[in-house]
Every structure is written in C-alpha cells, then in structure tokens.
Amino acid sequence: MTNSPILMKLENVHRTFQVGEIAVHVLRGVDLDIYAGELLIIQGESGSGKSTLMNMIGGIDQPSQGTISFEEQDISKLGDRRLTMFRRDQVGFVFQFYNLVPTLSALENVATATEIADKPMDPAEALDLVGLSDRINHFPAQLSGGEQQRVAMARAIAKHPKLMLCDEPTGALDHENTIMILELLQKINHETGTTMVMITHAQAMTGMANRIALIADGIIDKVSINSAPVLAKELVW
Amino acid sequence: METLDRKLLRDVGQSWHMLLAVSAIIAVGIGCFVGMLSAARNLEYARSSYYSSCRLADFWLDLKKAPAEEIKRLAMVPGISEIRERIQFHVLLDLAETEKPIGAMVISMPDEEEPVINNIIIRTGTYFTHGRANEVIISEKFAKARNIMPGDSIPAILNNQRKELIVVGTAISAEFVYMVSPGSMIDDPGSYGLMYIKRSFAEDTFGFNGACNSVVGLLAPEARQEAERIVNSLSDRLESYGVFVALPRAEQFSPMILDGEMTQLKNMAYIFPSFFLVVAALLLNVLMIRLAEQQRTVIGTLKAIGYENRVLMIHFLKFAATAGLAGGIFGCLFGYWLAGVTTKMYVEYFTFPKLTNSFYPDLLLAGLSVSIFFSMLGTLKGIRHIMRLEPAEAMRPAAPPIGGVVFLEKIRLFWQNLDVQWQMILRGLLRNKGRTAVAVFSAAMGSSIVVLTFGFVDSMDEMVCLQFERLLRSDYHLTFRNEMSFSTFDEIRRLPGIIHAEPVLIVPCTFQVRNHSKRGAIMGIVRKGELTNPTNEKGDIIPLPSAGLLMSSRLMKRLEISPGDSVDVLPVKGERRTLTLPVVQGVSSMVGLMVYAEYDWLNHVLGSERMINEVHVLAAHGDTEKKELMNKVRTMPGLEVLTDLGEQKQALNSQLDRAMRSSAVIMILFAAVIFFGAILNGTLIAISERRREMATFRTMGYFEGEVANLFLRENMVTNVVGTLIGLPLGYWMLIGSMQMFVTDAYSFPAKLDAVSYGYTLGLAVLFVLLSQGIVRRTLRKQNWVEALSLKE
Ligand SMILES: Nc1ncnc2c1ncn2[C@@H]1O[C@H](COP(=O)(O)OP(=O)(O)OP(=O)(O)O)[C@@H](O)[C@H]1O
Ligand SMILES: [Mg+2]
C-alpha cells in the first residue's frame, strides 16, 4: 500500500491541554503519512493520545503546533466553517459508544448525515449495506449494541467519505458482534477503497491492517507494515 | 421535513410538561400586555370620536356671574377660536320616591339645537321643542338608574322655587365621560344627575338675563400647547367677575380621570407583564442548559459529522421558540378576552356612545414578537453552552459534578442535626446555584404580586376607613350656594333628628406663592369639632391651630412651601383683597387638595361676621326621624347640595368589593401561574436529571412518597425563601403604584396589614403542596428499571 498516493500527511504535530495551571503535553511531534485506500490501525496504551490524534485527523480538534494536510491542503489552521465543511464532505466517524440521537429512528439517524452531504446514498440503502433493512424504523433504545454500531456505520458510509475514522468501534461489543462489525469495515474498505483509520486495543485485529502505528511518549514510536492482511473472520483471537 | 426538525418535534414531545409550564407564564404576561394595550386603545378610539362629535372644550371657567356679551367677545382673544357661555347650577330634585333630596347639575343649552361646544348626543326622545319653556333633557345614566323616561316630569327646586320639569329626552355628553357627585369619590348614577334646560328658561329661573356663570372654549390648534397660559390670562382678565375654577382640558375632572386611566393602563401594560416574561426567560434558560447537558454527545456527534454551529443554534432556538410561540398565541387569545372583560368594566364607569372591544392585529403581532423575543432571551445561556461545546470535548464523558463541602456544612452544630435527606437537599441547592437562584427569584416575583394584591385591598380599606371614620364623621353635609348668616346654622341645629351640628365656611380662593398659583378653597371648621378631623398620612389626627392653615401636603409640594411659610390667598368672592396667611402644618388629603383653618379665625381674617355655607351634622338613624328631617331639608332656601356620607361609604365599599376583590382573585391566579410554572419546570428537570439517583433509592427500599418528599422539601426551601424576599419587594411595589395613582383629584394611602404577609406565605406553601400532586404523578410514571440501566 505504501505505493498508493498519500491522502493525509501529519508533520510534527503537537497537542497540549491546559488543565488549570498545568499544561498536559499529550502529543509531542507526531509525524505520520496516511495512504489512500489503506487500513491503518493505531495502538498504544490507555492515555497515550490515540483519540487525541484521531480527533485531529478527523478535524474535530486542531494541533497546538505542526501541520496536517489532507490531499495537500493544510487543515490544521482552518477556521471553524471550513473545518466543518471538511468533516461534512470527507470524514465518516464511528465511535465506541455509537453516539446515535436517541429520539431518532435508525433511518432518521442516517438521514442526519445524508441531508447535509453532497451526493449521498439513500439512507435505506446504507442501512441495507450494514444488514439492517428490517430495522430501519427502530429507535436506538430498541436496538442491540451491535445493531446500534451498524447504524452508526451506515451513518458514516452513507455520504461516501474518503476517510473513515473508528475509535474502538468494537470496544463495547461481544465477540460475535465484533467480527460482524470488522467484516463490514473491511468490506467497505475493499469495495469502496475508503481509507480507514481505526483505534483498537485488541492485538488480534492488527492482522487485518495494512499498517500498524504505535504511539508512545507522545510520538509515533513505530510503524509496522503487514504485507498480508487477513480477512476479519480469519483473525486469530 | 428535515430530520433535525423531526428530532426537534420529539424533543418537544419529551419535555412538553416543562415547555407548557413556561408557556403558561408567557401566556399570562403576553395576555396582560395585549389585553391592557387593547383596552387602552379601545378607550382611545372611543374617546377621540366622542370628543370630536361633541366638540369637547379645550378649557373651562366657572364664574360667579358675568355679562354674556362680554364673554362672547373673548373669541377675539388670540389663540381662542370659539367661546360658549352658559348657565349652570347645582340643584336639588324633589323626587317623590326618594326620602332625601337628590342632587343634580342643570346646564343651559341653546333653545334651538345647534352644534355648540360641549354638545350633547340625544339617546332617547328629542331635543327641546317649541312647546314648553320647562323642558329638560337628562343624562342617560341617571334616567336609567331612576327609571325616568321622556314624558315624565321631575319636580326640582330651582333658585328656591319648586318647578316641574318635563323630560323630553335623554342624552350623553363628552364633557361627562366620568362623573361623580360633588364631594364624592365614586360615581353612583342614581344619586346625582345632569339636566340640560333651555337657555331662556335658565335665564328666567336663575335671574341670569344676559348673564352667564360658565365659560367653555376651543383653542386654535397652534395655541393648544399653551392652554395653561391662555386659561390663566383669561381668568386674570375675568377676575372681577369672580373666577372659581379655570382649567385647561388636561386638568378638567372627566378628561383628566380618563387620561389618567389610559396612562396607567399603558404603563401597567409594560410593567406588569415584564415580571412574567423575565421569570419565563429564566426558567427557559434552566431548561435549555439542562437540554444542552443532556444532549452533549448528540451535539458533539452532529458537530463531528459536519453540522455547522449555526444550524445547531437554529435547531435549539426553534426548541425555545415553541414555548414562545405557544405562549404568544395563547397570550394573544387570552389578551383579546381580557381586553373584552376590561372594556366591559369600563362601560360601567365611563359613558361613551359606543365602547367595544376590537381586534388589533398590530398589537397581537407585537405580543407574539415580544413573547418570541423573550423565549429567545431564554436560550442565551443554553445556546452558549452548545456553541462552546467542542466535538472532541463532547466525546469525552462529562466531568463529574463538583463535590466538596458547602458553606452550611461548616456550621457544624446546624449541619450535624440534619438528617441525611436534608443534607442531600441543601447540598444540591447550594451546588446548583444558578438553578436555585432562578427558583427563588420566581417565587419572589410570584409572592410580590400576591403581596401587592393584598396591599391594594388593604390600602382601599384603609382609605375608606380614613375618609369616613377619621376625617369625615358626619352623616350629612348641607351645602349652600351663598354664604348664610349664623342663624341658618342655629336653625339647622334645632331641626328634628339632629344630634350634633358644626358650622363650616368654605372660601374659594387662589393660593399664590412666588410664581406658583393654584385655585382651591379654605375650609373653616370649628376647633375641637368632632365631625371633621384632618389627619397626617398615617391617620393621626392633627389638632387645628387657632390661627393659620393646615394644608394638603400635595398642595404644599406644588406651591413649594414648608410649614411656617406664608401663602397669599385671594378669595374669589366678597372683598377682593389679598390675605397673607401662615401655613402651620401639612395634612393628608385623599380627595382634592384640602386646606383647613379654624372657623372663627377664618371669619376674622376675612373681616366678616360669622358666616356659613356648609353645615356638617350627625343625625338620628330612625326611619321616622330621618323622614321628618329630610322633609324639612328639602325646602331649605339656598340649599344646593345634600351629601349623604353613609350612603357614599356604602356605595364606595360595594364598588370596591366588586371591582377590587374580583381583580384581586385574578391577580392571585396570575401569581399562582408563576409559582406552579416555576415549581413544575424546576422539579421536572430535576427528576429527569436525577432519575438514576431516584431509581437507586427505590431499589434500596425507599417508598415513592419518601422520594417525592425530597422534591417537596427542596421546593419548600426555595419557595419559602423566595416568598420572604418577595414580601418587602411587594410592599415597595405597592408604595410605587400608589404614587403612580396620585393626581390632583386623588391620592391613596399605601397600607399593608401584617396578616397579609402571613396570607402570602400561606398561599406560597399551598401552591407548593398543590404542585406536589403533579410531581408525585410524574414520579409514579417513571420506569425505574430502565433508569437504572440507562446510559446517558
Ligand atoms: N480535553 C482535554 N483536557 C485535558 N486533558 C485531556 C483532554 N483530552 C485528552 N486529555 C488527556 O490526554 C491524554 C490522552 O488522551 P486520549 O483520550 O487521547 O487517550 P487514548 O489514547 O485515547 O486513551 P484510551 O485508550 O483510554 O481511550 C490523557 O491523559 C487525557 O487525560
Ligand atoms: Mg481513546
């Protein structure tokens, strides 16, 4: 995959949080390239800054220092409006706790994304892709965790994002549901060529990635390349 | 429909109880706003067409007697466009069905109908015919109250002669939109009438051939700003004919009262509703902040997937706007109804050819805009929360609420004696400062309205008490047209049924100090008399000085003098020389601007024999005695007015009973809306926020009632504290509004009985207990199992 064009480039990215008097220096110079179409897994200990990094890749946070470019355009200093447009057009998010709107049905939750996107899928089609066509009118409270996460995925893919970001997407799920979600992610990655960045604690999942980046002490400590990714259902747990 | 709007609908559906509570408060505020402004406009429209169709005068002068030809020439004076002179007298009627003589004012009208200044509008019957000299047109209200119809005849005592007047019609006039009988405080249509008689008949009867004693006139449009100056120069010019009264329209009784009523209505339309709207905006803020906290992750997620701040802001503005819109629409409907009720009430007090409630789209639109504006105001803080929320931040779990010790815990002796539940409640209240402050503030607003209401009732009772039990203790006042010798007093004293009598001399005059001057009268009363007792504002009787004046504090203020200063007094009648008299002390004067002096001293400074023109009497109350007395009184020569104070007090009391007590009930209901709205809004938010906590208590074995009690205690604390703050607030408002009502004609005391504070507190407690019913019902409907497993 390293011969694919570079989709995103992070150079010397720092992020500091001010907590009262104390400055917490979480990222201290991250350099990372993300290639178009790859599946990149980010690993690191709890509190090492994985989510912080992912937030900056997705444009819901900005670095204290350094640059992040997407298709050669610097997004690290964009104003709120342009940054919002970047997220709206390019990024699909999948969160650990699904983050669905509880008062909207599955279909309506997907519609929240498609309504503001440029050439989106039909929300029903997106739900069909994640295998929920018989649940479209259910509300989040009436869905299992795995089903809720699939709705969240439908919401993310429905706008045809170039980049999909998943922060521990299976962190709250059992084994069976985990496999199902991973298979879906992989299918999307393969069939649509959507670039995927995923955070996980599960060592087993690294088997399906093209590359694995390890964060430690605020920098990318190591990037390993997996020359032969396997299918999700073939992962060894 | 956009998906976000669907979310909006469901959010509204979930919190409709709270939105309804807020809307109800808005509706009351907007209702009062629209209602009072509409009522004021109803009056305004009715007034302007009435005034122009009757050609209402711009100024009035009452004289002793002046040649008509000379008055007519005043039309040449610059600034004056038209003059009318007429003859008018207070008279007594000798109606068969009434025990005592009824008073009336006769006013001359041209023999032939013509569009004169202060014209009348015929309501039934006709204008004068050529047939009889003694035709009369009587005021419609009096005719209705006395059941007199065209064709009837009325025996009247005109210039000491008993004459039959033939009623040809009934009429109304813009000059008397509001009328009270002389010396009275309220209109009692049956006790005093207006009678229009032919000019020729008036001349003959009163010996006024070619003469007049009343002047009314119109000013040229460009001279209207200077009405006061022109009237003063006219009255100077006519001084030699004896000027009793000289007033521009703004100070003439009926236009002044009507004007005052409309001004008050308009002021109240802005002041009163603001209480409700401010409370509603604050409650809405609490609700919006809660919503923003509850929807933290939802907002963060929507931002993360590309929703702009602006879109989300509009989304939440719409949520608040539903409360504003609902409140506004109900408020407008309520306001229209309120305007109708108010207008109907005015029909009783004011006489207009047509006074009806109309629909004013611009006022309704204004009401709607104001309510939406205040609901937007109510979103400010919540929206700020939402705008500030960074998506990355929103993904992280909310920081746990700040713990730590609250200040009350440091008062160990107090704190340790509380049970755990009280400790929990007090901690919660002190940690949620903003919300607690809103609850306390709402209760303070509610209770200040209740206190104000009780204060109005107490003050009116006090006014009646001061007026009729302190100041005036007589049963009747007998007023004569001219000064009579003291023997008339002796004669009255010996009439059957008279228990006690006191002579009174009223001297109409002009008071002058430097550049201030004001027309009025000095009332000479006997020292150590029992029947008239001037008091200070508190109701303490002020002893009458043997020399010098007791003057209404309001008049002293207008003349800019203080006790010890002197005032120049120019009597209207008699020897016209200026007297310089000392003012000894200020007194309270609720009706008019009274000035008192010792009877003998006043006669002495005037250089006259002991004269009287009024006698105050106490009379026996037995039926036969009263009848006998009245029979003698009705034929007394020169008697112009007979004032029955007992009847006045009764009429005043019954009118206050009707008007005050019913509007008091309405005001208290309005206050109840604030109490209920604030309590329910606050408690329902607290329940939704603390569901898990409540569920934990229930699983631990607490009864539903015990859980509900936590909320009850919490509401008691905030509402009792708020009510206590509202008590002095309401009292200040009472003083303020009584000052707003002050005119030259009236000033009322501000009085609040101690028990009224108690009643207010009692009502607040009652409101809390009543709202607890709804709180318990809501708790009963909660699904605790679900709450326990809920992930928020
Ligand atoms: N808004 C913030 N304010 C202060 N500190 C923050 C903030 N966001 C993150 N941090 C700190 O930055 C560090 C990294 O946080 P981050 O959420 O990126 O970790 P992570 O690698 O995703 O951990 P986990 O695996 O537990 O999700 C933590 O120490 C965290 O406390
Ligand atoms: Mg994380």
mmCIF file of N, CA, C and O and ligand atoms in Angstrom, chain A residues 47 50-52 96 167-168 199 201, ligand 2:
data_model
loop_
_atom_site.group_PDB
_atom_site.id
_atom_site.type_symbol
_atom_site.label_atom_id
_atom_site.label_comp_id
_atom_site.label_asym_id
_atom_site.label_seq_id
_atom_site.Cartn_x
_atom_site.Cartn_y
_atom_site.Cartn_z
ATOM 1 N N GLY A 47 -4.486 6.340 27.461
ATOM 2 C CA GLY A 47 -3.973 7.659 27.839
ATOM 3 C C GLY A 47 -2.778 8.104 27.028
ATOM 4 O O GLY A 47 -2.227 9.169 27.263
ATOM 5 N N LYS A 50 -4.180 8.348 21.623
ATOM 6 C CA LYS A 50 -4.732 7.820 20.370
ATOM 7 C C LYS A 50 -5.947 8.629 19.927
ATOM 8 O O LYS A 50 -6.039 9.084 18.782
ATOM 9 N N SER A 51 -6.881 8.788 20.853
ATOM 10 C CA SER A 51 -8.104 9.523 20.498
ATOM 11 C C SER A 51 -7.777 10.963 20.146
ATOM 12 O O SER A 51 -8.355 11.539 19.230
ATOM 13 N N THR A 52 -6.826 11.522 20.887
ATOM 14 C CA THR A 52 -6.432 12.905 20.617
ATOM 15 C C THR A 52 -5.923 13.033 19.189
ATOM 16 O O THR A 52 -6.300 13.951 18.454
ATOM 17 N N GLN A 96 -16.932 4.610 19.825
ATOM 18 C CA GLN A 96 -17.053 3.420 20.671
ATOM 19 C C GLN A 96 -18.483 3.236 21.186
ATOM 20 O O GLN A 96 -19.004 2.140 21.205
ATOM 21 N N ASP A 167 -12.949 4.909 16.369
ATOM 22 C CA ASP A 167 -12.280 4.902 17.670
ATOM 23 C C ASP A 167 -12.847 3.758 18.494
ATOM 24 O O ASP A 167 -13.947 3.859 19.028
ATOM 25 N N GLU A 168 -12.098 2.681 18.579
ATOM 26 C CA GLU A 168 -12.543 1.483 19.298
ATOM 27 C C GLU A 168 -13.974 1.106 18.952
ATOM 28 O O GLU A 168 -14.830 1.054 19.834
ATOM 29 N N ILE A 199 -8.722 2.761 15.812
ATOM 30 C CA ILE A 199 -8.016 2.593 17.081
ATOM 31 C C ILE A 199 -8.516 1.309 17.718
ATOM 32 O O ILE A 199 -9.737 1.061 17.723
ATOM 33 N N HIS A 201 -7.530 -1.779 20.990
ATOM 34 C CA HIS A 201 -6.641 -2.361 22.000
ATOM 35 C C HIS A 201 -6.344 -3.819 21.682
ATOM 36 O O HIS A 201 -5.422 -4.397 22.233
HETATM 37 MG MG MG C 2 -9.428 6.883 23.427
#
